[in-house]
CSV table of N, CA and C in Angstrom, one decimal:
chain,number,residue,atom,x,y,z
N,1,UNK,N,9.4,-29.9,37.3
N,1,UNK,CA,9.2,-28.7,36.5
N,1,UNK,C,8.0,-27.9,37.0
N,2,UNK,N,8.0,-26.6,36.9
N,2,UNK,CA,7.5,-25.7,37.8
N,2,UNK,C,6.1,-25.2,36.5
N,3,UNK,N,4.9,-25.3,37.1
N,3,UNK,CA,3.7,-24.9,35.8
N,3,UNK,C,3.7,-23.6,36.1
N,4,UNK,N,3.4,-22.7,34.4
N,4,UNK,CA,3.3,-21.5,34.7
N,4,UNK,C,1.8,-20.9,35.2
N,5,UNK,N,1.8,-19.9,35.4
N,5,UNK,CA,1.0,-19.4,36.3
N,5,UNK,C,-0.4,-19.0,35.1
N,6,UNK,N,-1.5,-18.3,35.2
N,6,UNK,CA,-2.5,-18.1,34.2
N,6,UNK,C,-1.9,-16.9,33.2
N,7,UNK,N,-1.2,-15.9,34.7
N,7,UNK,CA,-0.5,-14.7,34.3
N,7,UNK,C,0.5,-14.9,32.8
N,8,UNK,N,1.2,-15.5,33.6
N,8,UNK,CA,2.5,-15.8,32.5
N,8,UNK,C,2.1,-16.4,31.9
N,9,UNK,N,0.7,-17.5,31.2
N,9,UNK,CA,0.2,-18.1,30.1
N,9,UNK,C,-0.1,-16.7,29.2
N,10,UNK,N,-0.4,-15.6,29.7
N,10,UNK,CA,-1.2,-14.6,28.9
N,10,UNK,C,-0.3,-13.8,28.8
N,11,UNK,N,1.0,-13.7,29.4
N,11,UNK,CA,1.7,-13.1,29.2
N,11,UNK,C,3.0,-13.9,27.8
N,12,UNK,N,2.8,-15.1,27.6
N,12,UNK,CA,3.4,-15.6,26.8
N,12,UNK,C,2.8,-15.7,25.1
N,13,UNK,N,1.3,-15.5,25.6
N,13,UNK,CA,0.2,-15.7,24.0
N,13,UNK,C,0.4,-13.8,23.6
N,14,UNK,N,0.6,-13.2,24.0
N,14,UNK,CA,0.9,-12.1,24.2
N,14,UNK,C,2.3,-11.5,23.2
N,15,UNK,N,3.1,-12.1,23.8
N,15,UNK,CA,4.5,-12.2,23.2
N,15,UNK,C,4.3,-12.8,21.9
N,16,UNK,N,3.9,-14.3,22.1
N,16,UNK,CA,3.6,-14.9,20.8
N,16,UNK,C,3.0,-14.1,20.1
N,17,UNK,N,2.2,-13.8,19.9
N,17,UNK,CA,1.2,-12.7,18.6
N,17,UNK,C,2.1,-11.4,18.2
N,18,UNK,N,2.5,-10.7,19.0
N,18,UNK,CA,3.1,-9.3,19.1
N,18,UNK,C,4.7,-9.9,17.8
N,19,UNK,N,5.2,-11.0,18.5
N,19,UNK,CA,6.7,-11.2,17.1
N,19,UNK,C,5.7,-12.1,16.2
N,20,UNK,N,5.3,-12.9,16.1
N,20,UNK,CA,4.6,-13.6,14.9
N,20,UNK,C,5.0,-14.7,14.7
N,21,UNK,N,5.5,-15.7,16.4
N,21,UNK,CA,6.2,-16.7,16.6
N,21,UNK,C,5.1,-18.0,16.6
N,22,UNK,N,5.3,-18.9,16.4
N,22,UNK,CA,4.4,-20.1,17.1
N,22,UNK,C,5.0,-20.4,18.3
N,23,UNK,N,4.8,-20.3,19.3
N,23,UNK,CA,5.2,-20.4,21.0
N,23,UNK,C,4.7,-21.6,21.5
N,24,UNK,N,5.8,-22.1,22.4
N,24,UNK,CA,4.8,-23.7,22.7
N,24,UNK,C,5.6,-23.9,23.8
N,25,UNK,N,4.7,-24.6,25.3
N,25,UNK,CA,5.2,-25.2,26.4
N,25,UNK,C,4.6,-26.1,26.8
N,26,UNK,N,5.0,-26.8,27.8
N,26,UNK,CA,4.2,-28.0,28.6
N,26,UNK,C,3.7,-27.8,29.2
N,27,UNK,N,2.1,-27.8,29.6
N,27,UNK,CA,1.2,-28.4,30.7
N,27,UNK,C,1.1,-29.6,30.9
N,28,UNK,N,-0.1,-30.1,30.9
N,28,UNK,CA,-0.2,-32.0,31.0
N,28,UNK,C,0.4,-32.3,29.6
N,29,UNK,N,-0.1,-31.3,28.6
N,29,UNK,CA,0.6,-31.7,27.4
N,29,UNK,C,1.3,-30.4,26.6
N,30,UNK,N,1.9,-30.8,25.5
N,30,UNK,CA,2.5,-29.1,24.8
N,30,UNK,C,1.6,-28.9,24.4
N,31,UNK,N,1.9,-27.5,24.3
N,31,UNK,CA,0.7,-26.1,24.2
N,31,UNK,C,1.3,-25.3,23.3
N,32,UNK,N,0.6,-24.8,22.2
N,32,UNK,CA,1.0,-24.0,21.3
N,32,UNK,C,0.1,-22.8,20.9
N,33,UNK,N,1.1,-21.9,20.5
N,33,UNK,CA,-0.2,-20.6,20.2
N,33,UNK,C,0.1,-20.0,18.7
N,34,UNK,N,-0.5,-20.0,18.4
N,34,UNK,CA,-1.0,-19.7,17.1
N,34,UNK,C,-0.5,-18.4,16.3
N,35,UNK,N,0.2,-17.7,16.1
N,35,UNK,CA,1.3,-16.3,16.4
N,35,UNK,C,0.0,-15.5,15.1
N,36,UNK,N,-0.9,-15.9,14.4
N,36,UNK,CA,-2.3,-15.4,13.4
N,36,UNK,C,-3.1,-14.8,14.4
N,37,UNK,N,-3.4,-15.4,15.7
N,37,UNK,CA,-4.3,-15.0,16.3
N,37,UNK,C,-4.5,-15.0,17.6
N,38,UNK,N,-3.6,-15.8,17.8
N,38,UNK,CA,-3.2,-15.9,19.1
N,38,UNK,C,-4.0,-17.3,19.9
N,39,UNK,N,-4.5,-17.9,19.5
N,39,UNK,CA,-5.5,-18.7,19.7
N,39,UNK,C,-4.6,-20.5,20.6
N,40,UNK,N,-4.6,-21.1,21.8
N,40,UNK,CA,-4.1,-22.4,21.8
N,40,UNK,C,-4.8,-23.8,20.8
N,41,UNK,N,-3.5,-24.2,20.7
N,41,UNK,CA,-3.7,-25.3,20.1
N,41,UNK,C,-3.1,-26.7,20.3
N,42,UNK,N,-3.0,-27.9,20.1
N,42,UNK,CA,-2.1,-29.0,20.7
N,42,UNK,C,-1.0,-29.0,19.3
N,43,UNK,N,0.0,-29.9,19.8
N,43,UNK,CA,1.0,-29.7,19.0
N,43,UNK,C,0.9,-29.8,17.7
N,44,UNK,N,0.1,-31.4,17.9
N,44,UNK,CA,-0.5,-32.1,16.4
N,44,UNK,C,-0.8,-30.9,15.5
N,45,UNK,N,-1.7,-30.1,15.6
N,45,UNK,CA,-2.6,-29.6,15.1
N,45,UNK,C,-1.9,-28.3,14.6
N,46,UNK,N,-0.2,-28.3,15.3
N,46,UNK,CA,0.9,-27.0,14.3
N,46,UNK,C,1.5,-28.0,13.8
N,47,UNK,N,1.4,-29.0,13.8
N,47,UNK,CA,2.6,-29.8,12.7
N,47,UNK,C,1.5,-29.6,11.6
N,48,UNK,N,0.4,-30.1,11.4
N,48,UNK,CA,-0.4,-29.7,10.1
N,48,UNK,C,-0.5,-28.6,9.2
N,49,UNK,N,0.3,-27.1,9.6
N,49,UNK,CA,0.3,-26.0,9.5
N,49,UNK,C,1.5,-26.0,8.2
């Protein structure tokens, strides 16, 4: 699996905020963004949401 680039990380927190989605992909681990503020978070920490 191919990691995305810094670009396309900011280009995806981006998207996320703009529709109002919670967005999530893999680095070493899933990665989620926060669609309030745009902020990363680990997965755990949106299942509490």
């Amino acid at each position: 699996m191919r990691s995305l680039t810094p670009e396309q990380e900011a280009e995806l927190r981006e998207i996320a905020k703009r529709a109002g989605v919670l967005l999530c992909w893999f680095r070493a681990e899933e990665v989620c963004i926060d669609p309030a503020n745009g902020t990363e978070q680990g997965r755990s920490d949106a299942n509490q949401r």
